[in-house]
Tab-separated table of C-alpha atoms in Angstrom:
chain	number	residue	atom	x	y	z
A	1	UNK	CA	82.690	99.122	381.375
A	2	UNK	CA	84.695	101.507	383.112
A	3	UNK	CA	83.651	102.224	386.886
A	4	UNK	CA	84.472	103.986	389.678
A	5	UNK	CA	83.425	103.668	393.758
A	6	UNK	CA	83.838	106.150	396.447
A	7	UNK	CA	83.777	104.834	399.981
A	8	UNK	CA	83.176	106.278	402.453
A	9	UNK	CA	80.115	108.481	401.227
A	10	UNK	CA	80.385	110.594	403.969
A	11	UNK	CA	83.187	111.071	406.547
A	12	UNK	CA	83.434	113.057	409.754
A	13	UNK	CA	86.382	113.425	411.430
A	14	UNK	CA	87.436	115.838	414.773
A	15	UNK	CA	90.419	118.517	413.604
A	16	UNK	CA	93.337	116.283	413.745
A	17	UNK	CA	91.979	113.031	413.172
A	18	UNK	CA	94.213	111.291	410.424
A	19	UNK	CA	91.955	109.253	407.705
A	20	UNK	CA	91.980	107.785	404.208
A	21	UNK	CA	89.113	107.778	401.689
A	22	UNK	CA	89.200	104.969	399.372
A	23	UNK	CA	88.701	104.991	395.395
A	24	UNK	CA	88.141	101.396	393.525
A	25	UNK	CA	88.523	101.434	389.724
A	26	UNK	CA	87.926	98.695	387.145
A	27	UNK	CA	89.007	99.985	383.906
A	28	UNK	CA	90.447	98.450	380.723
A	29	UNK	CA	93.736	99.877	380.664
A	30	UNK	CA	94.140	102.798	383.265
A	31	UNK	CA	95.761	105.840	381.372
A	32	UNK	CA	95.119	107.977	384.718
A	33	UNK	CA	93.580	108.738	387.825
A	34	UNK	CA	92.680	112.052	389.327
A	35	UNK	CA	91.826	113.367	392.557
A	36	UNK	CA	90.233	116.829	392.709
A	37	UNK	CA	88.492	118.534	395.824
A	38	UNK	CA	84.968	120.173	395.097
A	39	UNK	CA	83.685	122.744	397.402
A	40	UNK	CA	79.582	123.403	397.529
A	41	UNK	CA	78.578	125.585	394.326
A	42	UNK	CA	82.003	125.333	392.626
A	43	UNK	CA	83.708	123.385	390.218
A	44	UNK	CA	86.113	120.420	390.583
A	45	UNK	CA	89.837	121.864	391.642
A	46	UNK	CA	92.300	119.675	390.298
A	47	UNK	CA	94.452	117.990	393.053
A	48	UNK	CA	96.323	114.893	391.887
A	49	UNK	CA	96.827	113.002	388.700
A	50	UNK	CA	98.734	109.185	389.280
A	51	UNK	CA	99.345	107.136	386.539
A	52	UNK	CA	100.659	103.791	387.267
A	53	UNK	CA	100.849	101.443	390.260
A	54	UNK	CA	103.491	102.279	393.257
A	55	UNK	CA	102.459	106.042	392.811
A	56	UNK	CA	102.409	108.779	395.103
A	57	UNK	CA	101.823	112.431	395.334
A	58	UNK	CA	101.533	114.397	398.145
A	59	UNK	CA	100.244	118.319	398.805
A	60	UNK	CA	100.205	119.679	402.432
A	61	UNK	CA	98.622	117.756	404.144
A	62	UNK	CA	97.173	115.269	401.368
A	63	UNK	CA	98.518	112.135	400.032
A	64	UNK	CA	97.490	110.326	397.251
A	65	UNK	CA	98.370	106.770	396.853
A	66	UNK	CA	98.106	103.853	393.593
A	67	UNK	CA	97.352	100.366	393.197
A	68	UNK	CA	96.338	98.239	390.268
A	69	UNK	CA	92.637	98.409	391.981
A	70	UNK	CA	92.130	101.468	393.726
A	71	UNK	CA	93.549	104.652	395.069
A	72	UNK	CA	93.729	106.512	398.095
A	73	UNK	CA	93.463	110.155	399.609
A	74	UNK	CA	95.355	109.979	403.131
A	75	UNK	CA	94.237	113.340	404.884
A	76	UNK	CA	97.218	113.983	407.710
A	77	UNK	CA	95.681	116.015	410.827
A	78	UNK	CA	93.200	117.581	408.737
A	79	UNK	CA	91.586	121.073	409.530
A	80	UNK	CA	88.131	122.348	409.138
A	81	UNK	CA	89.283	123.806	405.876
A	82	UNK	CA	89.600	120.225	404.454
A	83	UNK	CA	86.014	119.857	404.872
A	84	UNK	CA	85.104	119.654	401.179
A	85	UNK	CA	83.854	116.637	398.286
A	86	UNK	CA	86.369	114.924	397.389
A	87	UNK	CA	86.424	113.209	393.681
A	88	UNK	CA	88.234	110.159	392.013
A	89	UNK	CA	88.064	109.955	388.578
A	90	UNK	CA	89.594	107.443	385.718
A	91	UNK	CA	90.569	108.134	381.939
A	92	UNK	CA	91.323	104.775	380.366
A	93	UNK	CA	93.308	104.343	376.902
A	94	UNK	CA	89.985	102.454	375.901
A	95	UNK	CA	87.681	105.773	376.524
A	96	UNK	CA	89.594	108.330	375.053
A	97	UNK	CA	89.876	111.446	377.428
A	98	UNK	CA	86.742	110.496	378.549
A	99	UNK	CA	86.573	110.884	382.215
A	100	UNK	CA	84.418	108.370	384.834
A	101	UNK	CA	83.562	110.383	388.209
A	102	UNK	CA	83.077	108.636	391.277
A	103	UNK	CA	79.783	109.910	393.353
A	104	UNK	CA	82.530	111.357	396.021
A	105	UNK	CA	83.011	111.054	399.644
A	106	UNK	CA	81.211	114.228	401.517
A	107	UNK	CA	84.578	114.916	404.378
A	108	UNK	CA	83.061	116.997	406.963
A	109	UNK	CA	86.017	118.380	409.829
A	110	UNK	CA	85.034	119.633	413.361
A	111	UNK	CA	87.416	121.716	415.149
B	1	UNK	CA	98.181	128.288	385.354
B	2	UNK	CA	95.793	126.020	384.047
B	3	UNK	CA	92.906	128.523	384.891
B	4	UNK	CA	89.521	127.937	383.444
B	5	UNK	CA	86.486	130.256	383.480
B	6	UNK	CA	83.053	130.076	382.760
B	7	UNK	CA	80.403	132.821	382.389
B	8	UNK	CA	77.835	133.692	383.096
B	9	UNK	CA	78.293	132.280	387.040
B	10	UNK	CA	74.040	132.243	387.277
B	11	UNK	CA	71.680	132.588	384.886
B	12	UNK	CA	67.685	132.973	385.645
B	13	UNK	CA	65.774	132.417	382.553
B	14	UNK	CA	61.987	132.154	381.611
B	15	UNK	CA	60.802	128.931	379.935
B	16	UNK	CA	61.244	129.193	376.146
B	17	UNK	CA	64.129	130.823	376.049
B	18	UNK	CA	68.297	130.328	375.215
B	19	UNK	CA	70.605	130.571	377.485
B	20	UNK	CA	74.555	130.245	376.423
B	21	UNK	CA	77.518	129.636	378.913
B	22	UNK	CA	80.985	130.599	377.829
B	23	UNK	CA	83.706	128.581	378.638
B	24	UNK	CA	87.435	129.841	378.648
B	25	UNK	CA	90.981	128.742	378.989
B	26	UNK	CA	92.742	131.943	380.507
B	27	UNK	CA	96.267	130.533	380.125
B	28	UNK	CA	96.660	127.834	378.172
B	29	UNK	CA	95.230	126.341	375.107
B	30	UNK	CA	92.548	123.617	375.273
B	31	UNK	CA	91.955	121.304	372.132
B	32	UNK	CA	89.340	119.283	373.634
B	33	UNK	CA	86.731	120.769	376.600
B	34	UNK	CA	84.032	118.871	378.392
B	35	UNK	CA	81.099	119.587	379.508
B	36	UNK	CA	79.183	118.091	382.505
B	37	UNK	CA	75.836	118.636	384.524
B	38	UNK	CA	75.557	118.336	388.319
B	39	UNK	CA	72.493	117.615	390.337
B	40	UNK	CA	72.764	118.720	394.251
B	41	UNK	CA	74.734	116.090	396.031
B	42	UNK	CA	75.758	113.731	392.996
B	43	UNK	CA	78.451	113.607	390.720
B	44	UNK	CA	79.706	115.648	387.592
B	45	UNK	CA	77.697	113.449	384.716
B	46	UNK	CA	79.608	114.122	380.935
B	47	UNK	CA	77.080	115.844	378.823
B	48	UNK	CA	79.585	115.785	375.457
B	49	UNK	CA	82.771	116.847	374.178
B	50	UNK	CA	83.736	119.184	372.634
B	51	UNK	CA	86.980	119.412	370.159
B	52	UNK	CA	88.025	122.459	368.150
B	53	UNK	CA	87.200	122.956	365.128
B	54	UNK	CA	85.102	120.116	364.713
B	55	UNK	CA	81.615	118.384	365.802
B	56	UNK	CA	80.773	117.865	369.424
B	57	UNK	CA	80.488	114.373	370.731
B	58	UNK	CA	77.516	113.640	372.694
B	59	UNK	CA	77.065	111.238	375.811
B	60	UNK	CA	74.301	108.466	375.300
B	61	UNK	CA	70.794	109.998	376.157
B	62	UNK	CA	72.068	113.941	376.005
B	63	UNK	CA	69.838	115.775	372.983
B	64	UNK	CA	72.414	117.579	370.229
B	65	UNK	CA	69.334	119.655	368.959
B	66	UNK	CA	69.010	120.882	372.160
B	67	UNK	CA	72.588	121.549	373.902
B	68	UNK	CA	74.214	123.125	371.089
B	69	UNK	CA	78.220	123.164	371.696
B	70	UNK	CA	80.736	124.995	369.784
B	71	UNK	CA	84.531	125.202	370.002
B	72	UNK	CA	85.526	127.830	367.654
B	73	UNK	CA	88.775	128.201	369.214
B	74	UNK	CA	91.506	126.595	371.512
B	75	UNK	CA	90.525	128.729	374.689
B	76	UNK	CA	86.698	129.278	373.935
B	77	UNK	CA	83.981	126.756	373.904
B	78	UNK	CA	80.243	127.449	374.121
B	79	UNK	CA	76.724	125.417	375.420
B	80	UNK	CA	73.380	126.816	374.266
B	81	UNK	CA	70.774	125.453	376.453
B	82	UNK	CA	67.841	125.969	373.486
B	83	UNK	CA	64.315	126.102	374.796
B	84	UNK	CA	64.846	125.753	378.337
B	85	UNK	CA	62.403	124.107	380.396
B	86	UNK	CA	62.374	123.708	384.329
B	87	UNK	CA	63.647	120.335	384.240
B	88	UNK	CA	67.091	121.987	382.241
B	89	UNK	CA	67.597	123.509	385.551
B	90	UNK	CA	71.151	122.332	386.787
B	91	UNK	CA	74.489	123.142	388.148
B	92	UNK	CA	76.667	123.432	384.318
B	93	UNK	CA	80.285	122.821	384.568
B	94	UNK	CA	83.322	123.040	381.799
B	95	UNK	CA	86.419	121.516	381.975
B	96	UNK	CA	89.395	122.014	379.700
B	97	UNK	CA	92.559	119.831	378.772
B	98	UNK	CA	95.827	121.728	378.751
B	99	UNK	CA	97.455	120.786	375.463
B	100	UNK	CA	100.758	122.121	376.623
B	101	UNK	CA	100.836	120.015	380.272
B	102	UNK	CA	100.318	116.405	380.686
B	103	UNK	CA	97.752	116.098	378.365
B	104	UNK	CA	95.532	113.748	380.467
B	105	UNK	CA	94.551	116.487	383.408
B	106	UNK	CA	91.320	118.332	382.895
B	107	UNK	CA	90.990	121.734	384.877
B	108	UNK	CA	87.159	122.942	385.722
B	109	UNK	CA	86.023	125.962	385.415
B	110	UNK	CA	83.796	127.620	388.778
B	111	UNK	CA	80.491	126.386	386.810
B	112	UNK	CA	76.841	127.911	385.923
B	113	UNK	CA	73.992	127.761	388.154
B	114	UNK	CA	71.282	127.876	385.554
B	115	UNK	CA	67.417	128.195	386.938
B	116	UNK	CA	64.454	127.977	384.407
B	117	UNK	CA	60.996	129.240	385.811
C-alpha cells in the first residue's frame, strides 16, 4: 500500500533560520512526487513535481530534493511569509492518478 | 495558467437540503478532477474521481447515492452534497489535471467551506 510520512509535524523556526522538512514514501513504482504549500482556509498551491531519483527543483527560496525513499523541502532563510502547511504527496503507476497526501508539516516563522 | 476555481467559496445550509459546488478549469482543460474533504488540521482525504464523460470513481467508504459527481465537460465538474446532515460539514476541495502540461500535476482549486445546521 502506498504511504506517505511528514516529519516534522510542526516546525518553528526564527526569520532566517535555514531548515528541511522531510517526506518518506513507500510506493510501488513512484510515477511522481509533489510538493504544494497550503495556507489556512485555502486549497493546496502547487509547488514542485520530481519524478525520479537525483532530482531537484528549486523556487526562491525553496528547494526540493529526491531519493528512492523520501524527499525533501530545504527552506533557505525563510521569512514569516513561509509560514504555511506544507504537503508531500505520491502518484504511483500502480494507483492511477490517484494521489496519497501526507498529514503535512505545520512551518510556523517568527521574525 | 493552470488556474482552478471552485464556487460557491461557503455555503450555510439547513439539514435536509442539497448543496452543489462547481468546480472549474479557467485555462486549461481537465479530463480527470478530484475531489477531496478536509477536516481542521488533517490532510486532503480523496472522496472520488471524477473523469469526463463517464462514471465517477468512488474512494472505499465514500456514499455515491449521496455525493453525486458529474463531469459534463473538460473544465466543469460538479459535487452534490444530497441531504446534508451536520456531520457533512467539511472543508470541500477540487483539484484538476491539466491534460495539456505534464499530465501527472493536479492544481486545487481555493475550496468550499460547507456548514450544515
Amino acid at each position: 500500500e502506498d504511504q506517505v510520512t511528514q516529519s516534522p509535524e510542526a516546525l518553528r523556526l526564527q526569520e532566517g533560520e535555514s531548515s528541511s522538512l522531510n517526506c518518506s514514501y513507500t510506493v510501488s513504482g513512484l510515477r511522481g512526487l509533489f510538493w504544494y504549500r497550503q495556507d489556512p482556509g485555502k486549497g493546496p498551491e502547487f509547488l514542485f513535481t520530481l519524478y525520479s531519483a537525483g532530482e531537484e527543483k528549486e523556487k526562491e527560496r525553496l528547494k526540493a530534493t529526491l531519493t528512492k525513499k523520501e524527499s525533501f523541502l530545504h527552506i533557505t532563510a525563510p521569512k514569516p511569509e513561509d509560514s504555511a502547511t506544507y504537503l508531500c504527496a505520491v502518484q504511483s503507476y500502480t494507483g492511477g492518478f490517484k494521489t496519497i497526501f501526507g498529514a503535512g508539516t505545520r512551518l510556523f516563522v517568527k521574525a | 495558467g493552470a488556474v482552478v476555481s471552485q464556487h460557491p467559496s461557503w455555503v450555510i445550509c439547513k439539514s435536509g437540503t442539497s448543496v452543489k459546488i462547481e468546480c472549474r478549469s479557467l485555462d486549461f482543460q481537465a479530463t480527470t478532477m478530484f475531489w477531496y474533504r478536509q477536516f481542521p488540521k488533517q490532510s486532503l482525504m480523496l472522496m472520488a474521481t471524477s473523469n469526463e464523460g463517464s462514471k465517477a470513481t468512488y474512494e472505499q467508504g465514500v456514499e455515491k447515492d449521496k455525493f453525486l459527481i458529474n463531469h459534463a465537460s473538460l473544465t466543469l465538474s460538479t459535487l452534490t452534497v444530497t441531504s446534508a446532515h451536520p456531520e457533512d460539514s467539511s472543508f470541500y476541495i477540487c483539484s484538476a489535471r491539466d491534460r495539456g502540461g505534464d499530465g501527472e500535476t493536479q492544481y486545487f482549486g481555493p475550496g468550499t467551506r460547507l456548514l450544515v445546521l
